[in-house]
């Protein structure tokens, strides 16, 4: 991912973002940091970029023209169509306070433009013209936006794939799942009479994991009661959904893994979205609650939700007949609750697919020609292929919301156990990641139902329904 920083002090940003992990990430081309000197774009013959504010008052103001021309230069470099959809972040004490959640959201962009103010700030007209996001790093006033941009870039860049050597660390550290990180210790075992907790020396990973979770919870309760409240709320929701866990496993897994974003919270239900997707999932205790949630959502819907999943049959007619959503498919949920790995069989090569296989997958799987989605799944590293004598015979993948799917075996290779092997492989992969494998079977697909049952999946009695925008 690339960061373009519009600034009057490029050397500050260049130097500040060129040590340790970020330096390595830049050298490995995992991220690009491009500082653009606004002064290079001024039309003033003395190189001036600021002037007095109209109406008087203290200090100087950065003028619109050099900022706009510097911005245009970046857009031109990116190519107009890519450039124009690139988000422009203005660092300002008046913006929304930066959080880990925002860092995750920004980390999904390929390019980001940061605009650093100085002096008293920037002429309002250019801000209105180019800025998409206003962000503050806290309720205090800095002399310029450079340090704030560097704080944001540091937090976002470390979430880009490959930047941290150990992907696990981004998943377990503070704020993940609304919990602060547990205490950590390194050598020596005893320091100034203080011992490392014995459990950490036990080698029993299950017990260590349980201890760490307990410590995280205790810490959060003590240091951040606000976060702890959110954590308790999520746990209570997981418990409620678990009363009918087969049909709600998609939501439960998202909540358990800290991958759910709440679109609407209601005392009697929720609308949540798998982070980084355009999907909304509805759970409600009764129809009245469901209607309330839909109304709240309709009032604040920014238009980003593309698919809607309803988990209770009593909401299907409401969505079908009274809203702008159109029924797509009705599914049962198949959940692998046994927790033991499955035999994959020998002699079949299964490996991660690269982008060169996107068309192959697209040609053999009915996604209504949505090759972009296939590419996105391949890029996410969740599409696998089975190969026989070096030739692709079938594939499987994981959908955006975490279900196993897109399973297909080419006609010439059917009835040889390749489908079962691919699915067993993916189940084992999910188990190794500490997840509960699940998939969705379209009502009436008996072949898929049989395969899931044979592998030991439990099938939900109830159905869920996917809707799309009319
Ligand atoms: N007059 C402005 C106001 O009251 O909102 C403050 C201007 S400040 C002195 C100069 C620049 O520093 C701002 O344009 C902004 O880019 C940056 N800045 C200052 N405090 C910031 C903060 N807490 N977060 C992000 N950027 C900040």
XYZ file of C-alpha atoms and ligand atoms in Angstrom:
497
model
C 0.000 0.000 0.000
C 1.130 3.533 -0.732
C 1.042 6.616 1.485
C 1.236 10.015 -0.226
C 1.851 12.857 2.197
C 1.208 16.459 1.178
C 3.406 18.538 3.475
C 5.589 21.627 3.785
C 8.208 19.518 5.598
C 8.845 16.384 3.515
C 12.164 15.624 5.221
C 10.413 15.271 8.571
C 8.096 12.564 7.256
C 10.774 10.847 5.195
C 13.095 10.543 8.172
C 10.427 9.742 10.724
C 9.096 6.836 8.709
C 12.430 5.316 7.829
C 13.561 3.193 10.751
C 13.078 -0.359 12.009
C 9.959 -2.215 10.802
C 8.745 0.515 8.459
C 12.177 0.909 6.899
C 12.279 -2.825 6.183
C 8.736 -2.740 4.812
C 9.699 0.108 2.472
C 12.834 -1.688 1.314
C 10.773 -4.823 0.621
C 8.236 -2.661 -1.298
C 5.443 -3.782 1.034
C 4.619 -0.122 1.582
C 5.567 3.066 -0.215
C 5.965 6.430 1.518
C 5.922 9.391 -0.862
C 6.265 12.851 0.620
C 5.126 15.641 -1.704
C 6.426 19.120 -0.969
C 3.496 21.536 -1.244
C 5.977 24.385 -1.695
C 7.059 22.898 -5.053
C 3.595 23.719 -6.387
C 3.177 27.349 -5.366
C 2.785 29.859 -8.159
C 4.193 32.599 -5.894
C 7.578 33.668 -7.217
C 9.020 33.900 -3.700
C 7.927 30.342 -2.857
C 5.276 31.522 -0.381
C 2.485 29.090 0.489
C 0.667 31.053 3.235
C -1.074 34.363 3.692
C -3.088 36.368 6.235
C -6.595 35.123 6.989
C -9.458 37.291 5.722
C -11.240 39.008 8.609
C -8.057 39.248 10.633
C -6.978 37.097 13.548
C -3.800 35.466 14.718
C -1.309 33.673 12.483
C -1.055 32.695 8.843
C -3.096 30.316 6.732
C -1.927 27.853 4.064
C -3.373 28.913 0.714
C -5.633 26.771 -1.441
C -3.697 26.869 -4.746
C -0.429 25.097 -3.796
C -2.291 22.452 -1.778
C -4.684 21.761 -4.640
C -1.938 21.566 -7.257
C 0.140 19.208 -5.071
C -2.956 17.021 -4.704
C -3.573 17.080 -8.462
C 0.029 15.976 -9.065
C -0.574 12.860 -6.912
C -3.867 12.110 -8.700
C -2.117 12.411 -12.039
C 0.593 10.022 -10.904
C -1.972 7.483 -9.708
C -3.984 7.748 -12.919
C -7.185 9.776 -12.869
C -9.688 6.967 -12.247
C -7.666 5.385 -9.403
C -6.642 8.776 -8.029
C -10.128 10.208 -7.838
C -11.386 7.413 -5.618
C -8.365 7.642 -3.299
C -9.260 8.838 0.186
C -7.718 12.116 1.317
C -7.155 12.396 5.055
C -6.808 15.885 6.505
C -5.048 15.818 9.869
C -6.871 18.237 12.118
C -7.737 18.565 15.809
C -11.334 18.982 14.614
C -11.498 15.477 13.073
C -12.735 12.146 14.409
C -10.313 10.722 16.965
C -8.067 8.070 15.429
C -8.623 4.495 16.686
C -7.362 0.989 15.958
C -10.646 0.321 14.179
C -10.002 3.246 11.842
C -6.462 1.951 11.257
C -7.952 -1.392 10.183
C -10.408 0.325 7.892
C -7.697 2.491 6.242
C -5.363 -0.514 5.898
C -7.700 -1.962 3.248
C -6.956 0.925 0.845
C -4.295 0.608 -1.839
C -3.433 4.314 -1.723
C -4.014 6.991 0.893
C -3.319 10.703 0.652
C -2.539 12.631 3.855
C -2.789 16.399 4.004
C -0.736 18.066 6.730
C -1.685 21.552 7.810
C 0.611 24.097 9.438
C 0.357 27.564 11.000
C -3.341 28.279 11.618
C -4.449 25.591 9.189
C -5.585 25.557 5.553
C -8.003 27.641 3.445
C -11.410 26.006 3.915
C -12.218 25.958 0.191
C -9.542 23.455 -0.774
C -10.510 21.261 2.181
C -14.098 21.219 0.892
C -12.836 20.363 -2.575
C -10.534 17.385 -1.847
C -10.810 16.004 1.715
C -12.765 12.768 2.332
C -11.798 12.127 5.981
C -10.883 14.473 8.824
C -8.871 12.771 11.543
C -7.388 13.979 14.826
C -4.894 12.022 16.896
C -6.209 13.434 20.172
C -7.676 16.452 21.922
C -4.601 18.681 21.846
C -3.132 21.051 19.280
C 0.122 20.309 17.436
C 2.110 22.810 15.391
C 1.594 20.766 12.216
C -0.053 17.670 10.783
C 3.209 15.803 10.065
C 3.518 14.043 13.438
C -0.160 13.135 13.302
C 0.232 11.704 9.773
C 3.242 9.700 10.955
C 1.278 8.290 13.889
C -1.509 7.213 11.549
C 0.821 5.779 8.907
C 2.722 3.772 11.528
C -0.501 2.238 12.881
C -1.930 1.526 9.412
C 1.266 0.247 7.775
C 1.860 -2.420 10.413
C -1.512 -3.943 9.463
C -0.570 -4.268 5.777
C 0.130 -7.902 4.807
C 3.728 -8.964 5.412
C 4.847 -5.861 7.326
C 4.891 -7.617 10.684
C 6.876 -10.845 10.572
C 4.464 -12.486 12.946
C 0.895 -11.986 11.715
C -0.298 -13.340 15.029
C 0.869 -10.291 16.942
C -1.631 -7.980 15.202
C -4.380 -10.441 16.100
C -3.635 -10.714 19.806
C -2.599 -7.237 20.817
C -4.537 -4.504 22.570
C -7.978 -3.461 21.232
C -8.460 -6.717 19.338
C -11.858 -8.049 20.467
C -12.223 -5.034 22.817
C -9.572 -6.389 25.184
C -6.160 -5.038 26.180
C -3.189 -7.334 25.746
C -2.098 -9.626 28.601
C 1.193 -8.930 30.512
C 4.359 -10.302 28.890
C 7.752 -11.368 30.279
C 11.168 -12.182 28.864
C 14.457 -13.465 30.331
C 15.574 -13.748 33.122
C 13.035 -15.855 35.034
C 13.710 -13.820 38.193
C 14.476 -10.091 38.132
C 14.932 -8.053 41.351
C 13.076 -10.804 43.196
C 10.123 -10.750 40.774
C 9.255 -14.087 39.174
C 7.766 -14.799 35.777
C 4.303 -16.396 36.311
C 4.919 -20.157 36.526
C 2.229 -21.021 33.986
C 4.275 -19.353 31.211
C 7.119 -21.816 31.838
C 4.825 -24.860 31.811
C 4.847 -25.497 28.050
C 1.101 -26.214 28.267
C -0.186 -24.011 25.464
C -3.881 -24.491 26.188
C -3.404 -23.400 29.805
C -1.188 -20.487 28.756
C -3.841 -19.315 26.319
C -6.547 -19.521 29.000
C -4.330 -17.607 31.488
C -3.626 -14.889 28.929
C -7.305 -14.437 28.152
C -8.107 -14.206 31.864
C -5.349 -11.606 32.337
C -6.578 -9.628 29.347
C -10.079 -9.541 30.794
C -8.855 -8.512 34.283
C -6.625 -5.798 32.824
C -9.321 -4.377 30.616
C -11.790 -4.288 33.500
C -9.289 -2.405 35.646
C -7.679 -0.043 33.143
C -10.424 0.525 30.556
C -13.915 -0.013 31.986
C -15.387 1.480 28.787
C -13.829 -1.267 26.624
C -14.696 -3.902 29.216
C -18.373 -2.918 28.947
C -18.253 -3.498 25.185
C -16.523 -6.839 25.699
C -19.246 -7.999 28.125
C -21.949 -6.920 25.702
C -20.397 -9.015 22.925
C -20.038 -12.037 25.206
C -23.717 -11.773 26.179
C -24.679 -11.645 22.499
C -22.547 -14.712 21.693
C -24.291 -16.556 24.522
C -27.725 -15.606 23.211
C -26.848 -16.635 19.639
C -25.431 -19.916 20.945
C -28.915 -20.989 22.042
C -29.401 -21.878 18.363
C -25.771 -22.042 17.401
C -25.997 -23.922 14.104
C -27.989 -21.235 12.319
C -26.064 -18.369 13.940
C -22.536 -19.808 13.626
C -21.505 -17.235 11.004
C -22.302 -14.377 13.415
C -20.878 -16.201 16.434
C -17.564 -16.797 14.666
C -17.288 -13.160 13.582
C -17.940 -11.982 17.137
C -15.582 -14.538 18.665
C -12.770 -13.505 16.326
C -13.317 -9.766 16.759
C -14.205 -9.466 13.073
C -17.675 -7.975 13.476
C -18.574 -4.339 13.144
C -21.880 -3.260 14.674
C -24.092 -1.341 12.263
C -27.067 -1.211 14.651
C -27.324 -2.294 18.284
C -30.753 -2.743 19.763
C -31.727 -4.167 23.152
C -33.339 -7.057 21.291
C -31.031 -7.705 18.382
C -28.195 -6.470 16.201
C -27.204 -5.716 12.662
C -23.552 -6.463 12.177
C -21.127 -6.501 9.310
C -18.066 -8.692 8.738
C -15.281 -6.076 8.806
C -14.216 -4.821 5.399
C -17.255 -6.257 3.585
C -20.492 -4.869 2.191
C -22.584 -7.476 4.007
C -25.056 -6.873 6.835
C -26.292 -9.693 9.108
C -29.500 -9.354 11.048
C -30.400 -11.092 14.296
C -33.451 -10.089 16.302
C -35.534 -11.649 19.047
C -38.833 -10.843 17.370
C -40.313 -9.150 14.327
C -40.875 -5.812 16.093
C -37.171 -5.662 17.014
C -36.233 -6.634 13.452
C -38.361 -3.833 12.030
C -36.857 -1.347 14.492
C -33.322 -2.347 13.498
C -34.162 -2.076 9.796
C -35.638 1.399 10.339
C -32.569 2.588 12.254
C -30.337 1.175 9.558
C -32.334 2.765 6.724
C -31.946 6.166 8.424
C -28.184 5.942 8.635
C -27.292 3.573 5.771
C -24.361 5.163 3.942
C -25.237 3.005 0.926
C -22.313 0.654 1.383
C -24.249 -2.527 2.172
C -24.698 -4.771 -0.863
C -25.947 -7.975 0.725
C -28.246 -8.562 3.616
C -28.470 -11.854 5.525
C -31.510 -12.542 7.677
C -31.203 -15.302 10.227
C -34.843 -15.783 11.136
C -37.638 -16.919 8.871
C -40.076 -14.424 10.390
C -37.979 -11.616 8.901
C -37.883 -13.062 5.357
C -41.314 -11.713 4.266
C -40.618 -8.315 5.864
C -37.420 -7.932 3.861
C -38.895 -9.474 0.722
C -42.075 -7.421 0.610
C -41.509 -4.198 2.493
C -37.944 -3.112 1.798
C -35.605 -2.450 -1.071
C -34.079 -5.919 -0.734
C -34.584 -8.817 -3.092
C -34.383 -12.469 -2.084
C -31.412 -14.305 -3.517
C -30.881 -17.667 -1.869
C -32.109 -19.628 1.119
C -29.475 -21.732 2.876
C -28.980 -24.067 5.759
C -25.826 -23.716 7.769
C -23.482 -26.715 8.079
C -21.183 -26.546 11.106
C -18.254 -28.770 11.951
C -18.410 -28.930 15.740
C -16.312 -32.054 16.332
C -13.000 -30.231 16.536
C -10.918 -33.197 15.297
C -8.955 -32.999 12.076
C -10.187 -34.937 9.029
C -8.161 -37.276 6.810
C -7.319 -35.538 3.531
C -6.039 -38.611 1.695
C -2.724 -39.062 -0.015
C -1.505 -38.382 -3.511
C -3.474 -35.205 -4.126
C -1.610 -31.924 -4.290
C -3.535 -29.067 -2.660
C -2.051 -25.598 -2.770
C -2.932 -21.921 -2.474
C -4.092 -20.428 -5.768
C -2.400 -17.413 -7.299
C -4.030 -14.770 -9.488
C -3.176 -16.615 -12.698
C -5.958 -19.080 -11.737
C -8.658 -16.395 -11.355
C -10.148 -17.021 -14.799
C -9.992 -20.767 -14.339
C -12.012 -20.438 -11.116
C -14.372 -17.940 -12.765
C -14.985 -20.292 -15.719
C -15.888 -23.232 -13.523
C -17.825 -21.597 -10.740
C -21.103 -19.783 -11.151
C -20.579 -16.372 -9.619
C -22.631 -14.619 -12.253
C -19.332 -13.678 -13.867
C -18.007 -11.814 -10.843
C -14.304 -12.250 -11.508
C -13.477 -9.343 -9.198
C -14.762 -11.362 -6.267
C -12.634 -14.388 -7.256
C -9.572 -12.150 -7.554
C -10.303 -10.577 -4.186
C -10.560 -14.029 -2.560
C -7.311 -15.177 -4.200
C -5.568 -12.008 -3.003
C -6.894 -12.631 0.495
C -5.000 -15.957 0.337
C -8.081 -18.120 0.933
C -8.504 -19.972 -2.394
C -6.954 -23.429 -2.738
C -6.746 -25.753 -5.719
C -6.424 -29.532 -6.027
C -3.966 -30.615 -8.704
C -3.735 -33.994 -10.451
C -0.586 -34.577 -12.492
C 0.075 -30.850 -12.262
C -3.333 -29.917 -13.698
C -6.038 -28.118 -11.700
C -8.896 -30.521 -10.919
C -10.955 -28.518 -8.432
C -10.918 -25.702 -5.912
C -12.315 -24.472 -2.632
C -12.243 -21.160 -0.806
C -13.520 -19.034 1.979
C -16.173 -16.370 1.505
C -15.815 -12.839 2.872
C -17.937 -13.581 5.918
C -15.863 -16.648 6.828
C -17.874 -19.563 5.423
C -16.216 -22.371 3.471
C -17.482 -22.345 -0.105
C -16.794 -22.095 -3.809
C -16.174 -25.844 -3.857
C -16.040 -27.216 -7.375
C -14.522 -30.315 -8.965
C -14.163 -30.424 -12.755
C -16.436 -33.068 -14.392
C -13.519 -35.296 -15.506
C -12.295 -35.582 -11.917
C -15.570 -36.222 -10.111
C -16.357 -39.303 -7.989
C -12.738 -39.669 -6.930
C -13.062 -38.080 -3.491
C -11.446 -34.778 -4.547
C -14.336 -32.644 -3.230
C -14.185 -34.378 0.163
C -10.384 -34.010 0.251
C -10.566 -30.280 -0.509
C -13.175 -29.736 2.151
C -11.296 -31.831 4.717
C -8.192 -29.772 3.931
C -10.036 -26.520 4.546
C -11.635 -27.802 7.748
C -8.190 -28.717 9.079
C -6.824 -25.301 8.111
C -9.600 -23.560 10.045
C -9.184 -25.818 13.069
C -5.469 -24.985 13.124
C -6.449 -21.287 13.230
C -8.689 -21.943 16.246
C -11.882 -21.460 14.232
C -15.113 -23.418 13.965
C -15.526 -24.449 10.316
C -18.905 -23.802 8.736
C -20.425 -23.501 5.290
C -23.787 -22.638 3.795
C -25.726 -25.128 1.698
C -28.257 -23.766 -0.748
C -31.644 -25.341 0.014
C -32.169 -28.265 -2.363
C -28.493 -28.957 -3.057
C -28.648 -32.582 -1.937
C -25.179 -33.506 -3.200
C -23.574 -30.827 -1.039
C -25.751 -31.771 1.938
C -24.632 -35.422 1.632
C -20.958 -34.435 1.463
C -21.216 -32.238 4.560
C -22.989 -34.970 6.502
C -20.417 -37.554 5.408
C -17.615 -35.321 6.713
C -19.371 -34.947 10.073
C -20.901 -31.475 9.717
C -24.138 -30.780 11.604
C -26.854 -29.157 9.530
C -29.085 -26.408 10.933
C -32.797 -27.139 11.044
C -33.533 -23.469 10.385
C -32.667 -21.535 7.265
C -31.077 -18.165 6.618
C -31.712 -16.004 3.602
C -29.402 -13.814 1.536
C -30.895 -10.678 0.008
C -29.349 -8.244 -2.427
C -30.196 -4.659 -3.338
C -33.111 -4.421 -5.800
N -6.302 26.528 14.029
C -6.511 25.124 14.006
C -7.687 24.754 14.878
O -7.888 25.367 15.906
O -8.399 23.788 14.532
C -5.263 24.405 14.512
C -4.142 24.508 13.586
S -2.750 23.582 14.118
C -1.841 24.777 14.966
C -1.820 23.354 12.659
C -2.024 22.009 11.978
O -1.575 20.990 12.829
C -3.426 21.642 11.611
O -3.836 22.184 10.384
C -3.351 20.148 11.572
O -2.940 19.678 10.283
C -2.302 19.813 12.603
N -2.820 19.328 13.905
C -2.794 19.997 15.071
N -3.307 19.284 16.060
C -3.675 18.098 15.549
C -4.266 16.931 16.092
N -4.603 16.809 17.368
N -4.489 15.891 15.242
C -4.178 15.987 13.935
N -3.603 17.067 13.373
C -3.361 18.132 14.163
